[in-house]
Coordinates of C-alpha atoms in Angstrom, one line a residue:
X24 CA -0.3 0.1 0.1
X25 CA 0.6 3.7 -0.8
X26 CA -0.2 5.9 2.5
X27 CA -0.5 9.3 -0.7
X28 CA -1.4 11.8 2.1
X29 CA 1.0 12.4 5.1
X30 CA 1.0 15.8 7.2
X31 CA 5.0 14.9 8.0
X32 CA 5.8 18.6 10.4
X33 CA 4.1 17.1 13.5
X34 CA 6.3 16.1 16.2
X35 CA 5.3 12.8 17.5
X36 CA 6.7 11.8 14.1
X37 CA 9.5 14.4 13.8
X38 CA 11.2 13.5 17.4
X39 CA 12.2 10.0 15.6
X40 CA 11.9 9.2 11.6
X41 CA 13.4 6.6 11.5
X42 CA 10.9 4.1 14.2
X43 CA 7.6 7.2 12.2
X44 CA 9.0 5.0 8.8
X45 CA 9.7 0.9 10.6
X46 CA 6.3 1.3 12.2
X47 CA 4.4 1.9 9.2
X48 CA 6.6 0.0 6.4
X49 CA 6.1 -3.2 9.7
X50 CA 1.8 -2.8 9.1
X51 CA 2.9 -3.2 4.4
X52 CA 2.9 0.5 3.5
X53 CA 5.1 0.8 1.4
X54 CA 5.6 4.5 0.4
X55 CA 4.2 7.9 1.8
X56 CA 3.5 11.1 0.6
X57 CA 4.1 13.9 2.4
X58 CA 2.8 16.9 1.7
X59 CA 4.4 20.3 1.9
X60 CA 1.5 23.2 2.3
X61 CA 3.3 26.2 1.7
X62 CA 7.6 27.3 0.7
X63 CA 9.1 27.3 4.6
X64 CA 7.7 23.5 4.6
X65 CA 8.6 22.4 1.1
X66 CA 12.8 23.0 2.6
X67 CA 12.2 20.9 5.2
X68 CA 10.8 18.7 3.4
X69 CA 13.7 18.6 1.0
X70 CA 15.7 17.5 4.2
X71 CA 13.8 15.0 6.2
X72 CA 12.6 13.3 3.4
X73 CA 15.5 12.9 1.5
X74 CA 17.2 9.9 3.6
X75 CA 14.3 7.7 3.6
X76 CA 13.6 5.6 0.7
X77 CA 9.9 5.2 1.4
X78 CA 8.9 8.6 1.8
X79 CA 8.7 11.1 -0.8
X80 CA 7.1 14.2 -1.4
X81 CA 4.9 17.3 -2.5
X82 CA 6.1 20.9 -3.4
X83 CA 3.3 24.4 -3.2
X84 CA 1.1 26.5 -1.3
X85 CA -1.9 25.4 0.1
X86 CA -4.9 27.8 -0.6
X87 CA -4.5 29.2 3.7
X88 CA -1.0 29.5 2.9
X89 CA -1.7 32.0 -0.4
X90 CA -1.1 35.3 0.2
X91 CA 1.8 34.4 1.1
X92 CA 2.8 33.6 -3.0
X93 CA 4.2 35.4 -5.1
X94 CA 5.7 36.0 -8.5
X95 CA 9.5 34.1 -7.3
X96 CA 7.8 31.3 -5.6
X97 CA 7.3 29.6 -9.3
X98 CA 10.5 29.9 -9.6
X99 CA 11.7 29.1 -6.2
X100 CA 9.9 25.0 -7.1
X101 CA 11.2 25.0 -10.4
X102 CA 14.4 24.1 -9.3
X103 CA 13.6 22.3 -6.3
X104 CA 12.1 20.1 -8.3
X105 CA 15.2 20.0 -10.0
X106 CA 17.2 19.2 -7.9
X107 CA 14.9 16.7 -6.0
X108 CA 13.8 13.7 -7.7
X109 CA 11.6 11.9 -4.7
X110 CA 9.5 15.0 -5.2
X111 CA 6.7 13.7 -7.3
X112 CA 3.5 16.4 -7.1
X113 CA 2.6 20.5 -7.0
X114 CA 1.3 21.5 -3.8
X115 CA -1.0 21.1 -2.0
X116 CA -3.2 23.6 -3.8
X117 CA -6.4 24.9 -3.9
X118 CA -9.2 26.4 -2.6
X119 CA -11.0 26.5 0.3
X120 CA -13.1 28.8 0.8
X121 CA -14.6 27.9 4.3
X122 CA -12.8 29.8 6.6
X123 CA -10.2 31.8 4.0
X124 CA -7.5 31.9 5.8
X125 CA -6.3 33.7 2.7
X126 CA -8.9 35.7 0.3
X127 CA -10.6 34.5 -1.8
X128 CA -8.7 36.0 -4.6
X129 CA -5.4 35.4 -3.1
X130 CA -5.9 32.5 -3.4
X131 CA -6.9 32.2 -7.4
X132 CA -3.8 33.2 -7.7
X133 CA -1.4 30.7 -6.3
X134 CA -4.0 28.0 -7.7
X135 CA -3.7 29.4 -11.4
X136 CA -0.2 30.1 -10.6
X137 CA 0.5 26.0 -9.9
X138 CA -1.9 24.6 -12.1
X139 CA 0.6 26.2 -14.5
X140 CA 4.0 25.1 -12.5
X141 CA 2.6 21.2 -12.6
X142 CA 3.2 21.8 -16.2
X143 CA 6.4 23.3 -16.3
X144 CA 7.3 20.9 -14.0
X145 CA 6.1 17.1 -15.5
X146 CA 3.8 17.3 -12.8
X147 CA 0.7 15.6 -11.4
X148 CA -1.5 18.6 -9.5
X149 CA -2.3 18.3 -5.9
X150 CA -5.0 19.4 -5.6
X151 CA -7.1 20.7 -2.6
X152 CA -11.0 21.8 -2.0
X153 CA -13.3 22.8 0.4
X154 CA -16.7 25.0 -0.6
X155 CA -14.9 25.8 -3.1
X156 CA -16.2 23.4 -6.1
X157 CA -17.7 25.3 -8.4
X158 CA -15.0 27.5 -8.6
X159 CA -11.2 24.7 -8.3
X160 CA -13.3 23.3 -11.6
X161 CA -13.7 26.1 -13.8
X162 CA -10.4 26.1 -13.5
X163 CA -9.2 22.8 -13.8
X164 CA -11.3 23.5 -17.4
X165 CA -9.6 26.1 -18.1
X166 CA -6.3 24.9 -17.2
X167 CA -6.4 21.3 -18.1
X168 CA -3.1 19.2 -16.7
X169 CA -1.3 17.4 -19.0
X170 CA 0.5 14.9 -15.9
X171 CA -2.5 14.6 -13.8
X172 CA -4.1 15.3 -10.3
X173 CA -5.6 13.8 -7.4
X174 CA -7.7 15.4 -5.8
X175 CA -6.4 14.8 -2.0
X176 CA -9.4 14.2 0.8
X177 CA -12.2 14.1 -1.0
X178 CA -15.5 14.9 0.8
X179 CA -18.4 15.4 -1.9
X180 CA -21.2 13.6 -3.4
X181 CA -21.6 11.8 -6.1
X182 CA -22.0 14.6 -8.1
X183 CA -19.1 15.9 -7.1
X184 CA -16.8 12.8 -7.8
X185 CA -17.9 13.0 -11.8
X186 CA -17.0 16.5 -12.3
X187 CA -14.3 14.7 -10.9
X188 CA -13.6 12.1 -12.7
X189 CA -14.7 14.5 -16.1
X190 CA -11.8 16.3 -15.3
X191 CA -9.2 13.3 -14.9
X192 CA -8.9 13.1 -11.6
X193 CA -7.8 10.5 -9.4
X194 CA -10.0 10.8 -6.5
X195 CA -7.5 10.5 -2.6
X196 CA -9.7 9.0 0.1
X197 CA -9.4 8.9 3.6
X198 CA -11.2 8.3 7.4
X199 CA -14.0 10.1 7.2
X200 CA -14.3 7.0 4.9
X201 CA -15.1 5.1 8.3
X202 CA -17.6 8.3 10.1
X203 CA -20.7 7.1 10.5
X204 CA -21.7 11.2 12.1
X205 CA -20.8 12.3 7.9
X206 CA -19.5 10.0 5.2
X207 CA -22.9 9.0 4.4
X208 CA -22.7 11.3 0.9
X209 CA -19.0 9.8 0.8
X210 CA -20.2 6.2 1.1
X211 CA -22.8 6.2 -2.3
X212 CA -19.9 8.5 -3.8
X213 CA -18.1 6.1 -3.9
X214 CA -20.2 3.6 -6.2
X215 CA -19.8 5.9 -9.3
X216 CA -15.5 5.3 -8.3
X217 CA -13.2 3.3 -10.9
X218 CA -11.5 1.4 -9.1
X219 CA -8.3 2.4 -11.2
X220 CA -9.2 6.5 -10.2
X221 CA -9.1 5.0 -6.1
X222 CA -5.9 5.9 -3.9
X223 CA -6.1 6.0 -0.5
X224 CA -5.1 8.0 2.3
X225 CA -4.8 9.1 6.5
X226 CA -3.8 12.5 6.1
X227 CA -1.9 12.0 9.4
X228 CA -2.7 12.8 12.3
X229 CA -5.8 14.2 10.8
X230 CA -8.6 11.8 10.4
X231 CA -8.0 9.8 12.6
X232 CA -10.5 6.1 11.8
X233 CA -13.3 6.1 14.7
X234 CA -12.8 3.1 14.6
X235 CA -9.5 2.3 15.9
X236 CA -10.1 0.1 19.7
X237 CA -8.1 2.0 21.8
X238 CA -8.5 4.9 20.7
X239 CA -4.4 6.7 19.8
X240 CA -3.8 9.9 20.4
X241 CA -3.6 11.0 15.9
X242 CA -3.4 9.4 12.9
X243 CA -0.5 8.0 11.5
X244 CA 0.7 5.7 8.0
X245 CA 0.5 3.0 10.4
X246 CA -3.2 3.2 9.8
X247 CA -3.9 3.3 6.3
X248 CA -5.4 -1.2 6.5
X249 CA -8.9 0.5 8.3
X250 CA -9.0 2.7 5.4
X251 CA -8.2 0.1 2.7
X252 CA -10.6 -2.2 4.4
X253 CA -13.7 0.7 4.6
X254 CA -13.3 0.8 0.6
X255 CA -13.3 -2.9 0.2
X256 CA -16.3 -3.8 1.9
X257 CA -18.3 -0.5 0.3
X258 CA -16.8 -1.6 -3.3
X259 CA -18.0 -4.7 -2.7
X260 CA -14.5 -6.8 -3.3
X261 CA -11.7 -8.3 -1.5
X262 CA -8.5 -6.6 1.1
X263 CA -6.0 -7.7 -1.6
X264 CA -7.5 -5.8 -4.3
X265 CA -7.9 -2.4 -2.9
X266 CA -4.2 -2.6 -2.0
X267 CA -2.7 -4.0 -4.9
X268 CA -5.5 -1.6 -7.4
X269 CA -4.1 1.4 -5.5
X270 CA -0.7 0.7 -4.9
X271 CA -0.6 0.6 -9.1
X272 CA -2.8 3.7 -9.5
X273 CA -0.1 5.5 -7.5
X274 CA 2.5 4.4 -8.9
X275 CA 1.1 5.0 -12.0
X276 CA 0.1 8.9 -11.0
X277 CA 3.3 9.4 -9.8
X278 CA 5.0 7.1 -11.9
X279 CA 7.6 9.1 -14.1
X280 CA 9.8 10.1 -10.4
X281 CA 10.0 6.2 -10.1
X282 CA 7.9 6.0 -7.2

């Protein structure tokens, strides 16, 4: 299995990265993708992941940090992609109109610049969307992604899923699927998700699957199997099929950089 979404910049992970890696490797997770939220974190990930074969990472600017984006960021990120083979996607980028830590106009500016960047560096886009579906899909429709992309942490409904599929995207499913309080739309949408577009992720340390007992303090890529099992249940297929197909899909999307 591959966990395509890990927020590595957490003290519980950073205090012993070797132990952190060993824990998920022992549970059958052969690789993880660590998510950059801004330029500072992008630089940090190039250092943290360099010596760990199983760790790859994204480089980009989350919409929460879009106010920090400047024209010079694109050139700096191009240089980082050029020198770091483990940098396998542009992002986490997108639009988040829920909290608007950066203004909508700032988010759109950073998002469009990174869509262009993805095509320049020939990497897939690692996409975030919250309360901005119409605007995000409009922008994606105007700037086709030459190397594909994934809608990270999808929690939407069937209509939204079909729109993302029409845009050629893969779809990341998290522990949200195991939250009976709010997963109804996702459970329904999952029936329309082809297996060849499916990716799985923990979004660790967030979105801890509610079915884990005893309940840990935080999420971890070692719990990816819970998500794979839930997907297998709702897709009415066996667990090994989900593991094999999602691993193959991960390699396919990020293949150019040897994942």
